[in-house]
Amino acid sequence: ILNVEQSPQSLHVQEGDSTNFTCSFPSSNFYALHWYRWETAKSPEALFVMTLNGDEKKKGRISATLNTKEGYSYLYIKGSQPEDSATYLCASFSGGYQKVTFGTGTKLQVIP
Amino acid sequence: GAVVSQHPSRVICKSGTSVKIECRSLDFQATTMFWYRQFPKKSLMLMATSNEGSKATYEQGVEKDKFLINHASLTLSTLTVTSAHPEDSSFYICSARTGLAGPYDTQYFGPGTRLTVL
């Protein structure tokens, strides 16, 4: 994989549902993977910095896992709330110490 | 904590003029600041990386004479789009990090600037 790909591009879930989405990234020369939440008209908010294969991080109802060997990360949201509505971006530092590539994001809408 | 401001949030200018965008870290000292550009429905694209007091490092394909970056202090970086043309219209966003651990450090983003060149 040369690019960072996120799927799905968008999804709608009902309040209370749990959901997850995927970030695929180049596994060679990997340094770190960052997850961000970006609400409209606001600054992207850093969620996680993940570095080690098998890493699992958690922040409230949001958690993420990392597989550096196969080049993917999952972001999970448990019991989605309307305030979780945002675009979730991942950014891969691969192929070079300062070389960062962002995905195009997954736009989540939580319906009350 | 870790707030980054960006000014202006929106600017409209005439073709041929220069536009300066400021990026400030409000409550921390930023060893490194980054400038990104986002085309419609595309991902954030890194334009350049700047360290305080030294020249910016530009990504391949980014014209350094068109996009002047100055990182004069540990809390301020500026991006000047010189002789702007309609194709420079885009969303520009900066980020900053505090540490020296490169990709292992968290980046804190500003809210972005929407530039429209008429």
XYZ file of C-alpha atoms in Angstrom:
230
model
C 0.000 0.000 0.000
C 1.532 3.321 -1.039
C -1.194 5.545 0.297
C -3.062 5.778 3.545
C -6.601 4.592 3.041
C -9.532 4.934 5.368
C -12.798 3.078 5.179
C -15.613 3.629 5.080
C -15.625 7.179 3.720
C -18.731 7.938 5.728
C -21.251 6.228 7.915
C -24.397 6.955 9.835
C -25.153 5.160 13.072
C -27.902 5.400 15.619
C -27.172 6.825 19.039
C -26.046 4.009 21.299
C -24.617 1.850 18.517
C -20.993 0.873 18.548
C -18.959 1.362 15.418
C -15.496 0.949 14.019
C -13.475 2.036 11.039
C -10.195 1.189 9.422
C -6.964 2.909 8.480
C -4.575 1.067 6.148
C -1.019 2.329 5.822
C 2.375 1.314 4.417
C 3.908 -1.224 6.792
C 7.476 -0.775 5.646
C 9.658 1.751 7.449
C 6.879 2.426 9.927
C 7.326 4.851 12.802
C 3.932 5.848 14.146
C 0.239 6.173 13.440
C -1.821 9.106 14.682
C -5.599 9.323 15.013
C -7.461 12.645 15.067
C -11.068 13.729 15.483
C -12.032 16.742 13.366
C -15.293 18.498 14.011
C -16.517 21.038 11.492
C -15.057 24.530 11.981
C -12.748 23.327 14.742
C -9.133 22.201 14.987
C -8.367 18.513 14.531
C -8.054 17.002 18.001
C -5.342 14.440 18.662
C -6.751 11.149 19.915
C -3.914 8.642 19.868
C -0.281 8.212 18.887
C 0.419 4.533 18.295
C 3.811 3.056 17.673
C 4.120 -0.609 18.615
C 2.619 -3.628 16.929
C -0.279 -4.807 19.058
C -0.709 -1.403 20.694
C -4.155 -0.792 22.076
C -5.112 2.646 23.376
C -8.275 3.917 24.979
C -9.777 7.310 25.710
C -13.225 7.161 27.217
C -15.497 5.310 24.803
C -12.953 5.442 21.991
C -10.223 2.873 21.532
C -7.762 1.954 18.809
C -5.600 -0.991 17.872
C -2.520 -1.232 15.705
C -1.099 -3.956 13.471
C 2.171 -2.773 11.990
C 2.992 -6.056 10.265
C -0.051 -5.956 8.029
C -0.406 -2.182 8.065
C -3.773 -1.392 9.583
C -5.344 0.273 12.577
C -8.907 0.088 13.828
C -10.730 2.831 15.690
C -13.684 1.758 17.810
C -16.405 3.897 19.351
C -18.561 2.226 21.949
C -22.106 3.494 22.481
C -21.922 6.336 19.941
C -23.294 9.709 20.997
C -24.303 12.667 18.799
C -21.225 14.553 20.015
C -19.067 11.842 18.427
C -20.165 13.116 15.017
C -16.986 14.234 13.292
C -14.461 13.218 10.685
C -11.864 10.798 12.015
C -8.446 11.099 10.382
C -5.458 8.830 10.584
C -1.928 9.842 9.694
C 0.913 7.436 9.071
C 4.574 8.184 9.619
C 6.070 5.604 7.278
C 8.857 5.575 4.753
C 10.812 8.273 6.530
C 11.178 9.809 9.981
C 9.362 13.012 9.071
C 7.290 11.663 6.208
C 3.626 11.848 7.137
C 0.674 10.853 4.996
C -2.910 11.510 6.001
C -5.934 9.491 5.029
C -9.009 11.235 3.658
C -10.957 10.464 6.794
C -14.116 8.682 7.856
C -17.062 10.988 8.387
C -19.254 9.732 11.193
C -22.754 10.969 11.854
C -24.540 9.763 14.951
C -28.291 10.084 14.670
C -30.125 10.852 17.924
C -3.740 22.969 27.146
C -1.854 22.712 23.852
C -3.862 25.241 21.893
C -2.822 26.426 18.464
C -4.418 29.463 16.889
C -4.389 30.442 13.256
C -5.177 33.821 11.760
C -7.006 34.768 9.650
C -9.610 32.028 9.486
C -10.770 33.199 6.094
C -9.248 35.532 3.528
C -10.264 36.664 0.068
C -7.691 38.467 -2.030
C -7.083 39.611 -5.569
C -4.803 37.747 -7.914
C -1.219 38.974 -7.648
C -1.349 39.999 -4.010
C 0.477 38.281 -1.158
C -1.254 36.819 1.857
C 0.267 36.060 5.245
C -1.159 33.412 7.549
C -0.066 33.213 11.181
C 0.143 30.102 13.323
C 0.669 30.514 17.063
C 1.084 28.031 19.885
C -0.711 29.757 22.754
C 0.319 27.800 25.812
C 3.401 25.869 24.818
C 6.647 26.275 22.966
C 6.669 24.549 19.616
C 9.976 23.087 18.562
C 8.535 22.206 15.189
C 5.628 23.551 13.191
C 4.044 22.074 10.096
C 2.036 23.556 7.257
C -0.525 21.525 5.365
C -2.799 22.176 2.442
C -6.091 20.471 1.751
C -7.687 20.309 -1.672
C -11.431 19.629 -1.866
C -12.289 16.069 -0.881
C -8.613 15.227 -0.499
C -6.443 14.486 2.492
C -4.183 16.932 4.275
C -0.960 17.287 2.331
C 2.215 18.279 4.151
C 3.796 21.324 2.531
C 6.713 22.044 4.814
C 8.231 21.522 8.223
C 9.840 24.371 10.107
C 12.005 24.556 13.179
C 12.477 27.774 15.122
C 15.341 29.829 13.812
C 16.139 27.668 10.823
C 14.981 27.365 7.234
C 11.893 25.355 6.498
C 12.114 21.979 4.837
C 9.729 21.824 1.897
C 8.095 18.697 0.529
C 8.738 17.697 -3.038
C 6.677 19.728 -5.467
C 6.063 22.657 -3.112
C 7.527 25.915 -4.438
C 9.541 27.546 -1.692
C 9.484 30.920 -3.440
C 5.709 30.795 -3.666
C 5.090 29.636 -0.108
C 7.426 31.483 2.236
C 7.632 30.083 5.731
C 9.154 31.907 8.668
C 9.461 30.353 12.116
C 10.753 33.360 14.017
C 10.041 32.213 17.549
C 9.028 29.137 19.498
C 5.403 30.250 19.388
C 4.959 31.738 15.932
C 5.259 30.510 12.381
C 3.983 32.343 9.315
C 3.133 31.176 5.825
C 3.125 33.824 3.108
C 1.537 32.959 -0.204
C 3.311 35.287 -2.604
C 1.707 36.632 -5.767
C -1.352 34.507 -5.156
C -3.322 33.116 -8.079
C -6.690 31.368 -8.203
C -5.007 27.945 -8.181
C -3.593 28.793 -4.748
C -7.118 28.915 -3.373
C -7.274 26.201 -0.773
C -7.554 25.355 2.893
C -4.270 25.816 4.757
C -3.751 24.417 8.237
C -0.815 24.416 10.613
C 0.215 22.157 13.449
C 2.846 22.257 16.155
C 4.591 19.834 18.428
C 6.557 20.383 21.592
C 8.978 17.529 21.851
C 11.977 16.260 19.975
C 10.653 12.761 19.442
C 9.586 13.331 15.872
C 6.764 11.050 14.750
C 6.195 9.840 18.323
C 5.077 13.289 19.495
C 1.513 14.532 19.368
C 0.788 17.272 16.836
C -1.607 20.042 17.811
C -3.504 21.674 14.999
C -4.827 25.134 14.382
C -8.341 25.598 12.987
C -7.154 26.366 9.459
C -7.407 29.243 6.977
C -9.622 29.265 3.909
C -7.890 31.248 1.154
C -9.826 32.374 -1.884
C -7.958 34.152 -4.658
C -10.140 36.009 -7.144
